[in-house]
Amino acid sequence: MQLSQAEITQQNNQKYLISGVVDFMTTPELMLSAARLLISGAKAAEKKVLVDMSQVTDCNSAGLALMLEMEKQARASKIDLHFENIPDTLLTIAKAYGVENEIRDICK
């Protein structure tokens, strides 16, 4: 059985890409990577970060937890964080958990 793989990569000063499978195995490492990226984003003059999820190949509720944690960290660092190309699966899960409005607020 192949292990899940995912990563967050920096595209430019303000844009990051999440790719791969975002699940319970990959999310802890993604959260650590996201925290490091948001710390560097907090030092940037613009303080705007866009996270592209177009390369997420599969996800579960751990992806929702990742998004909410990133938003929480960004807010604490006064970073304007937005997500784009969120998988439909995550929007469905957000609706089921009653956080659809919070997720839509941080979508571009």
mmCIF file of N, CA and C in Angstrom:
data_model
loop_
_atom_site.group_PDB
_atom_site.id
_atom_site.type_symbol
_atom_site.label_atom_id
_atom_site.label_comp_id
_atom_site.label_asym_id
_atom_site.label_seq_id
_atom_site.Cartn_x
_atom_site.Cartn_y
_atom_site.Cartn_z
ATOM 1 N N MET A 1 0.829 -1.179 0.000
ATOM 2 C CA MET A 1 0.000 0.000 0.000
ATOM 3 C C MET A 1 0.874 1.243 0.000
ATOM 4 N N GLN A 2 0.598 2.177 -0.895
ATOM 5 C CA GLN A 2 1.377 3.395 -1.014
ATOM 6 C C GLN A 2 0.894 4.441 -0.005
ATOM 7 N N LEU A 3 1.845 5.115 0.637
ATOM 8 C CA LEU A 3 1.498 6.157 1.592
ATOM 9 C C LEU A 3 1.018 7.399 0.860
ATOM 10 N N SER A 4 0.133 8.123 1.514
ATOM 11 C CA SER A 4 -0.357 9.383 0.969
ATOM 12 C C SER A 4 0.780 10.393 0.940
ATOM 13 N N GLN A 5 0.769 11.232 -0.080
ATOM 14 C CA GLN A 5 1.766 12.284 -0.197
ATOM 15 C C GLN A 5 1.076 13.590 -0.518
ATOM 16 N N ALA A 6 1.564 14.652 0.116
ATOM 17 C CA ALA A 6 1.051 15.991 -0.142
ATOM 18 C C ALA A 6 2.140 16.980 0.228
ATOM 19 N N GLU A 7 2.050 18.164 -0.353
ATOM 20 C CA GLU A 7 3.009 19.205 -0.006
ATOM 21 C C GLU A 7 2.427 20.588 -0.280
ATOM 22 N N ILE A 8 3.028 21.556 0.375
ATOM 23 C CA ILE A 8 2.723 22.958 0.100
ATOM 24 C C ILE A 8 3.990 23.551 -0.480
ATOM 25 N N THR A 9 3.869 24.138 -1.654
ATOM 26 C CA THR A 9 5.032 24.760 -2.291
ATOM 27 C C THR A 9 4.751 26.231 -2.560
ATOM 28 N N GLN A 10 5.806 27.019 -2.468
ATOM 29 C CA GLN A 10 5.690 28.449 -2.711
ATOM 30 C C GLN A 10 5.787 28.707 -4.212
ATOM 31 N N GLN A 11 4.797 29.402 -4.758
ATOM 32 C CA GLN A 11 4.782 29.737 -6.176
ATOM 33 C C GLN A 11 5.433 31.104 -6.417
ATOM 34 N N ASN A 12 5.161 32.039 -5.522
ATOM 35 C CA ASN A 12 5.796 33.355 -5.529
ATOM 36 C C ASN A 12 5.659 33.928 -4.124
ATOM 37 N N ASN A 13 5.925 35.218 -3.940
ATOM 38 C CA ASN A 13 5.907 35.796 -2.592
ATOM 39 C C ASN A 13 4.562 35.693 -1.896
ATOM 40 N N GLN A 14 3.494 35.615 -2.659
ATOM 41 C CA GLN A 14 2.172 35.637 -2.059
ATOM 42 C C GLN A 14 1.296 34.444 -2.411
ATOM 43 N N LYS A 15 1.804 33.505 -3.186
ATOM 44 C CA LYS A 15 0.965 32.389 -3.623
ATOM 45 C C LYS A 15 1.630 31.055 -3.303
ATOM 46 N N TYR A 16 0.803 30.149 -2.755
ATOM 47 C CA TYR A 16 1.256 28.814 -2.401
ATOM 48 C C TYR A 16 0.327 27.791 -3.038
ATOM 49 N N LEU A 17 0.862 26.606 -3.289
ATOM 50 C CA LEU A 17 0.103 25.533 -3.927
ATOM 51 C C LEU A 17 0.112 24.315 -3.011
ATOM 52 N N ILE A 18 -1.088 23.810 -2.722
ATOM 53 C CA ILE A 18 -1.198 22.539 -1.996
ATOM 54 C C ILE A 18 -1.468 21.465 -3.038
ATOM 55 N N SER A 19 -0.684 20.393 -3.003
ATOM 56 C CA SER A 19 -0.864 19.318 -3.984
ATOM 57 C C SER A 19 -0.837 17.962 -3.289
ATOM 58 N N GLY A 20 -1.450 17.003 -3.953
ATOM 59 C CA GLY A 20 -1.454 15.638 -3.447
ATOM 60 C C GLY A 20 -2.702 15.294 -2.664
ATOM 61 N N VAL A 21 -2.581 14.285 -1.819
ATOM 62 C CA VAL A 21 -3.693 13.772 -1.021
ATOM 63 C C VAL A 21 -3.657 14.453 0.349
ATOM 64 N N VAL A 22 -4.732 15.167 0.669
ATOM 65 C CA VAL A 22 -4.827 15.855 1.962
ATOM 66 C C VAL A 22 -5.743 15.009 2.847
ATOM 67 N N ASP A 23 -5.110 14.236 3.720
ATOM 68 C CA ASP A 23 -5.866 13.324 4.587
ATOM 69 C C ASP A 23 -5.252 13.314 5.985
ATOM 70 N N PHE A 24 -5.675 12.376 6.811
ATOM 71 C CA PHE A 24 -5.203 12.329 8.189
ATOM 72 C C PHE A 24 -3.719 12.000 8.293
ATOM 73 N N MET A 25 -3.154 11.367 7.280
ATOM 74 C CA MET A 25 -1.726 11.046 7.298
ATOM 75 C C MET A 25 -0.875 12.249 6.900
ATOM 76 N N THR A 26 -1.345 13.026 5.946
ATOM 77 C CA THR A 26 -0.528 14.113 5.418
ATOM 78 C C THR A 26 -0.761 15.459 6.106
ATOM 79 N N THR A 27 -1.909 15.643 6.717
ATOM 80 C CA THR A 27 -2.253 16.947 7.280
ATOM 81 C C THR A 27 -1.317 17.414 8.392
ATOM 82 N N PRO A 28 -0.844 16.565 9.306
ATOM 83 C CA PRO A 28 0.074 17.085 10.331
ATOM 84 C C PRO A 28 1.309 17.766 9.734
ATOM 85 N N GLU A 29 1.909 17.159 8.739
ATOM 86 C CA GLU A 29 3.091 17.764 8.102
ATOM 87 C C GLU A 29 2.701 19.013 7.314
ATOM 88 N N LEU A 30 1.537 18.969 6.662
ATOM 89 C CA LEU A 30 1.066 20.155 5.946
ATOM 90 C C LEU A 30 0.839 21.321 6.902
ATOM 91 N N MET A 31 0.331 21.036 8.093
ATOM 92 C CA MET A 31 0.104 22.097 9.086
ATOM 93 C C MET A 31 1.426 22.722 9.515
ATOM 94 N N LEU A 32 2.451 21.897 9.689
ATOM 95 C CA LEU A 32 3.770 22.430 10.041
ATOM 96 C C LEU A 32 4.326 23.294 8.920
ATOM 97 N N SER A 33 4.201 22.813 7.695
ATOM 98 C CA SER A 33 4.671 23.591 6.536
ATOM 99 C C SER A 33 3.897 24.893 6.416
ATOM 100 N N ALA A 34 2.594 24.827 6.597
ATOM 101 C CA ALA A 34 1.755 26.022 6.502
ATOM 102 C C ALA A 34 2.143 27.042 7.562
ATOM 103 N N ALA A 35 2.419 26.580 8.769
ATOM 104 C CA ALA A 35 2.822 27.495 9.848
ATOM 105 C C ALA A 35 4.113 28.219 9.479
ATOM 106 N N ARG A 36 5.077 27.489 8.922
ATOM 107 C CA ARG A 36 6.340 28.122 8.499
ATOM 108 C C ARG A 36 6.086 29.151 7.398
ATOM 109 N N LEU A 37 5.239 28.804 6.452
ATOM 110 C CA LEU A 37 4.948 29.725 5.353
ATOM 111 C C LEU A 37 4.227 30.970 5.854
ATOM 112 N N LEU A 38 3.303 30.791 6.782
ATOM 113 C CA LEU A 38 2.565 31.941 7.300
ATOM 114 C C LEU A 38 3.464 32.842 8.145
ATOM 115 N N ILE A 39 4.447 32.261 8.809
ATOM 116 C CA ILE A 39 5.407 33.079 9.553
ATOM 117 C C ILE A 39 6.197 33.945 8.589
ATOM 118 N N SER A 40 6.640 33.354 7.471
ATOM 119 C CA SER A 40 7.366 34.160 6.490
ATOM 120 C C SER A 40 6.424 35.154 5.820
ATOM 121 N N GLY A 41 5.164 34.782 5.640
ATOM 122 C CA GLY A 41 4.175 35.709 5.080
ATOM 123 C C GLY A 41 3.908 36.870 6.002
ATOM 124 N N ALA A 42 3.975 36.627 7.301
ATOM 125 C CA ALA A 42 3.736 37.690 8.282
ATOM 126 C C ALA A 42 4.840 38.733 8.222
ATOM 127 N N LYS A 43 6.016 38.340 7.752
ATOM 128 C CA LYS A 43 7.137 39.269 7.644
ATOM 129 C C LYS A 43 7.081 40.071 6.349
ATOM 130 N N ALA A 44 6.294 39.608 5.394
ATOM 131 C CA ALA A 44 6.200 40.283 4.109
ATOM 132 C C ALA A 44 5.424 41.593 4.253
ATOM 133 N N ALA A 45 5.789 42.564 3.455
ATOM 134 C CA ALA A 45 5.144 43.880 3.526
ATOM 135 C C ALA A 45 3.666 43.812 3.148
ATOM 136 N N GLU A 46 3.335 42.990 2.175
ATOM 137 C CA GLU A 46 1.968 42.921 1.675
ATOM 138 C C GLU A 46 1.009 42.235 2.650
ATOM 139 N N LYS A 47 1.503 41.196 3.311
ATOM 140 C CA LYS A 47 0.694 40.409 4.247
ATOM 141 C C LYS A 47 -0.567 39.850 3.593
ATOM 142 N N LYS A 48 -0.432 39.419 2.357
ATOM 143 C CA LYS A 48 -1.519 38.753 1.645
ATOM 144 C C LYS A 48 -1.001 37.417 1.161
ATOM 145 N N VAL A 49 -1.814 36.392 1.367
ATOM 146 C CA VAL A 49 -1.420 35.042 0.954
ATOM 147 C C VAL A 49 -2.599 34.381 0.248
ATOM 148 N N LEU A 50 -2.310 33.789 -0.896
ATOM 149 C CA LEU A 50 -3.305 33.034 -1.659
ATOM 150 C C LEU A 50 -2.838 31.592 -1.717
ATOM 151 N N VAL A 51 -3.727 30.670 -1.363
ATOM 152 C CA VAL A 51 -3.411 29.246 -1.391
ATOM 153 C C VAL A 51 -4.258 28.584 -2.471
ATOM 154 N N ASP A 52 -3.590 28.016 -3.453
ATOM 155 C CA ASP A 52 -4.241 27.334 -4.574
ATOM 156 C C ASP A 52 -4.334 25.845 -4.241
ATOM 157 N N MET A 53 -5.541 25.308 -4.314
ATOM 158 C CA MET A 53 -5.748 23.886 -4.021
ATOM 159 C C MET A 53 -6.082 23.078 -5.281
ATOM 160 N N SER A 54 -5.764 23.624 -6.435
ATOM 161 C CA SER A 54 -6.131 22.970 -7.695
ATOM 162 C C SER A 54 -5.435 21.629 -7.911
ATOM 163 N N GLN A 55 -4.321 21.406 -7.227
ATOM 164 C CA GLN A 55 -3.584 20.159 -7.417
ATOM 165 C C GLN A 55 -3.838 19.128 -6.312
ATOM 166 N N VAL A 56 -4.850 19.381 -5.472
ATOM 167 C CA VAL A 56 -5.238 18.386 -4.461
ATOM 168 C C VAL A 56 -5.958 17.264 -5.196
ATOM 169 N N THR A 57 -5.424 16.062 -5.082
ATOM 170 C CA THR A 57 -5.978 14.935 -5.832
ATOM 171 C C THR A 57 -7.062 14.193 -5.056
ATOM 172 N N ASP A 58 -7.022 14.291 -3.727
ATOM 173 C CA ASP A 58 -8.037 13.666 -2.884
ATOM 174 C C ASP A 58 -7.961 14.331 -1.521
ATOM 175 N N CYS A 59 -9.090 14.355 -0.816
ATOM 176 C CA CYS A 59 -9.089 14.973 0.507
ATOM 177 C C CYS A 59 -10.248 14.441 1.330
ATOM 178 N N ASN A 60 -10.134 14.664 2.638
ATOM 179 C CA ASN A 60 -11.215 14.327 3.554
ATOM 180 C C ASN A 60 -11.335 15.466 4.560
ATOM 181 N N SER A 61 -11.974 15.231 5.677
ATOM 182 C CA SER A 61 -12.212 16.308 6.638
ATOM 183 C C SER A 61 -10.917 16.875 7.226
ATOM 184 N N ALA A 62 -9.833 16.165 7.120
ATOM 185 C CA ALA A 62 -8.545 16.698 7.563
ATOM 186 C C ALA A 62 -8.171 17.931 6.738
ATOM 187 N N GLY A 63 -8.580 17.958 5.488
ATOM 188 C CA GLY A 63 -8.339 19.128 4.647
ATOM 189 C C GLY A 63 -9.084 20.344 5.162
ATOM 190 N N LEU A 64 -10.278 20.122 5.653
ATOM 191 C CA LEU A 64 -11.055 21.208 6.241
ATOM 192 C C LEU A 64 -10.356 21.713 7.507
ATOM 193 N N ALA A 65 -9.867 20.801 8.317
ATOM 194 C CA ALA A 65 -9.136 21.185 9.527
ATOM 195 C C ALA A 65 -7.894 21.999 9.165
ATOM 196 N N LEU A 66 -7.205 21.601 8.107
ATOM 197 C CA LEU A 66 -6.026 22.334 7.638
ATOM 198 C C LEU A 66 -6.398 23.762 7.254
ATOM 199 N N MET A 67 -7.445 23.911 6.475
ATOM 200 C CA MET A 67 -7.873 25.243 6.048
ATOM 201 C C MET A 67 -8.241 26.124 7.234
ATOM 202 N N LEU A 68 -9.009 25.578 8.162
ATOM 203 C CA LEU A 68 -9.440 26.357 9.322
ATOM 204 C C LEU A 68 -8.264 26.733 10.220
ATOM 205 N N GLU A 69 -7.313 25.826 10.372
ATOM 206 C CA GLU A 69 -6.125 26.129 11.175
ATOM 207 C C GLU A 69 -5.267 27.194 10.495
ATOM 208 N N MET A 70 -5.117 27.091 9.180
ATOM 209 C CA MET A 70 -4.350 28.111 8.456
ATOM 210 C C MET A 70 -5.012 29.475 8.583
ATOM 211 N N GLU A 71 -6.326 29.496 8.506
ATOM 212 C CA GLU A 71 -7.055 30.759 8.625
ATOM 213 C C GLU A 71 -6.878 31.345 10.025
ATOM 214 N N LYS A 72 -6.918 30.499 11.027
ATOM 215 C CA LYS A 72 -6.730 30.933 12.412
ATOM 216 C C LYS A 72 -5.330 31.525 12.600
ATOM 217 N N GLN A 73 -4.316 30.849 12.100
ATOM 218 C CA GLN A 73 -2.941 31.337 12.214
ATOM 219 C C GLN A 73 -2.753 32.637 11.438
ATOM 220 N N ALA A 74 -3.353 32.715 10.261
ATOM 221 C CA ALA A 74 -3.234 33.925 9.443
ATOM 222 C C ALA A 74 -3.881 35.112 10.161
ATOM 223 N N ARG A 75 -5.043 34.892 10.703
ATOM 224 C CA ARG A 75 -5.743 35.967 11.416
ATOM 225 C C ARG A 75 -4.901 36.459 12.590
ATOM 226 N N ALA A 76 -4.288 35.537 13.334
ATOM 227 C CA ALA A 76 -3.446 35.899 14.478
ATOM 228 C C ALA A 76 -2.220 36.705 14.038
ATOM 229 N N SER A 77 -1.755 36.458 12.809
ATOM 230 C CA SER A 77 -0.589 37.174 12.279
ATOM 231 C C SER A 77 -0.982 38.366 11.409
ATOM 232 N N LYS A 78 -2.284 38.658 11.391
ATOM 233 C CA LYS A 78 -2.808 39.773 10.585
ATOM 234 C C LYS A 78 -2.459 39.630 9.097
ATOM 235 N N ILE A 79 -2.630 38.404 8.613
ATOM 236 C CA ILE A 79 -2.410 38.088 7.203
ATOM 237 C C ILE A 79 -3.766 37.916 6.534
ATOM 238 N N ASP A 80 -3.911 38.494 5.364
ATOM 239 C CA ASP A 80 -5.118 38.350 4.556
ATOM 240 C C ASP A 80 -4.970 37.056 3.746
ATOM 241 N N LEU A 81 -5.591 35.979 4.215
ATOM 242 C CA LEU A 81 -5.452 34.653 3.607
ATOM 243 C C LEU A 81 -6.703 34.299 2.818
ATOM 244 N N HIS A 82 -6.486 33.791 1.611
ATOM 245 C CA HIS A 82 -7.586 33.316 0.778
ATOM 246 C C HIS A 82 -7.175 32.011 0.109
ATOM 247 N N PHE A 83 -8.171 31.180 -0.149
ATOM 248 C CA PHE A 83 -7.976 29.915 -0.859
ATOM 249 C C PHE A 83 -8.690 29.998 -2.194
ATOM 250 N N GLU A 84 -8.140 29.321 -3.195
ATOM 251 C CA GLU A 84 -8.821 29.204 -4.482
ATOM 252 C C GLU A 84 -8.789 27.754 -4.935
ATOM 253 N N ASN A 85 -9.716 27.434 -5.809
ATOM 254 C CA ASN A 85 -9.816 26.080 -6.369
ATOM 255 C C ASN A 85 -9.981 25.011 -5.289
ATOM 256 N N ILE A 86 -10.852 25.300 -4.334
ATOM 257 C CA ILE A 86 -11.111 24.353 -3.251
ATOM 258 C C ILE A 86 -11.890 23.155 -3.811
ATOM 259 N N PRO A 87 -11.454 21.947 -3.507
ATOM 260 C CA PRO A 87 -12.179 20.770 -3.990
ATOM 261 C C PRO A 87 -13.632 20.764 -3.490
ATOM 262 N N ASP A 88 -14.533 20.345 -4.351
ATOM 263 C CA ASP A 88 -15.952 20.272 -3.992
ATOM 264 C C ASP A 88 -16.176 19.415 -2.748
ATOM 265 N N THR A 89 -15.350 18.386 -2.584
ATOM 266 C CA THR A 89 -15.460 17.517 -1.413
ATOM 267 C C THR A 89 -15.343 18.325 -0.125
ATOM 268 N N LEU A 90 -14.407 19.277 -0.092
ATOM 269 C CA LEU A 90 -14.222 20.078 1.114
ATOM 270 C C LEU A 90 -15.404 21.002 1.364
ATOM 271 N N LEU A 91 -16.002 21.527 0.302
ATOM 272 C CA LEU A 91 -17.185 22.371 0.475
ATOM 273 C C LEU A 91 -18.354 21.553 1.016
ATOM 274 N N THR A 92 -18.482 20.324 0.561
ATOM 275 C CA THR A 92 -19.536 19.438 1.059
ATOM 276 C C THR A 92 -19.316 19.118 2.539
ATOM 277 N N ILE A 93 -18.082 18.824 2.894
ATOM 278 C CA ILE A 93 -17.760 18.526 4.291
ATOM 279 C C ILE A 93 -17.997 19.767 5.152
ATOM 280 N N ALA A 94 -17.602 20.929 4.667
ATOM 281 C CA ALA A 94 -17.807 22.178 5.413
ATOM 282 C C ALA A 94 -19.292 22.414 5.682
ATOM 283 N N LYS A 95 -20.112 22.132 4.681
ATOM 284 C CA LYS A 95 -21.556 22.283 4.852
ATOM 285 C C LYS A 95 -22.075 21.312 5.905
ATOM 286 N N ALA A 96 -21.596 20.078 5.871
ATOM 287 C CA ALA A 96 -22.031 19.071 6.842
ATOM 288 C C ALA A 96 -21.642 19.450 8.270
ATOM 289 N N TYR A 97 -20.508 20.110 8.423
ATOM 290 C CA TYR A 97 -20.036 20.534 9.753
ATOM 291 C C TYR A 97 -20.550 21.909 10.152
ATOM 292 N N GLY A 98 -21.294 22.560 9.272
ATOM 293 C CA GLY A 98 -21.856 23.865 9.600
ATOM 294 C C GLY A 98 -20.874 25.010 9.531
ATOM 295 N N VAL A 99 -19.778 24.843 8.786
ATOM 296 C CA VAL A 99 -18.781 25.915 8.659
ATOM 297 C C VAL A 99 -18.642 26.392 7.205
ATOM 298 N N GLU A 100 -19.666 26.137 6.416
ATOM 299 C CA GLU A 100 -19.624 26.507 5.002
ATOM 300 C C GLU A 100 -19.407 28.015 4.820
ATOM 301 N N ASN A 101 -20.083 28.836 5.620
ATOM 302 C CA ASN A 101 -19.926 30.286 5.484
ATOM 303 C C ASN A 101 -18.505 30.731 5.800
ATOM 304 N N GLU A 102 -17.895 30.145 6.832
ATOM 305 C CA GLU A 102 -16.510 30.489 7.175
ATOM 306 C C GLU A 102 -15.560 30.136 6.043
ATOM 307 N N ILE A 103 -15.803 29.003 5.419
ATOM 308 C CA ILE A 103 -14.943 28.580 4.307
ATOM 309 C C ILE A 103 -15.169 29.485 3.097
ATOM 310 N N ARG A 104 -16.401 29.786 2.792
ATOM 311 C CA ARG A 104 -16.683 30.657 1.647
ATOM 312 C C ARG A 104 -16.103 32.060 1.849
ATOM 313 N N ASP A 105 -16.025 32.516 3.111
ATOM 314 C CA ASP A 105 -15.450 33.830 3.399
ATOM 315 C C ASP A 105 -13.971 33.903 3.066
ATOM 316 N N ILE A 106 -13.274 32.776 3.112
ATOM 317 C CA ILE A 106 -11.841 32.795 2.825
ATOM 318 C C ILE A 106 -11.519 32.261 1.424
ATOM 319 N N CYS A 107 -12.564 32.057 0.629
ATOM 320 C CA CYS A 107 -12.366 31.615 -0.754
ATOM 321 C C CYS A 107 -12.318 32.822 -1.674
ATOM 322 N N LYS A 108 -11.550 32.664 -2.710
ATOM 323 C CA LYS A 108 -11.446 33.732 -3.703
ATOM 324 C C LYS A 108 -12.321 33.418 -4.878
#
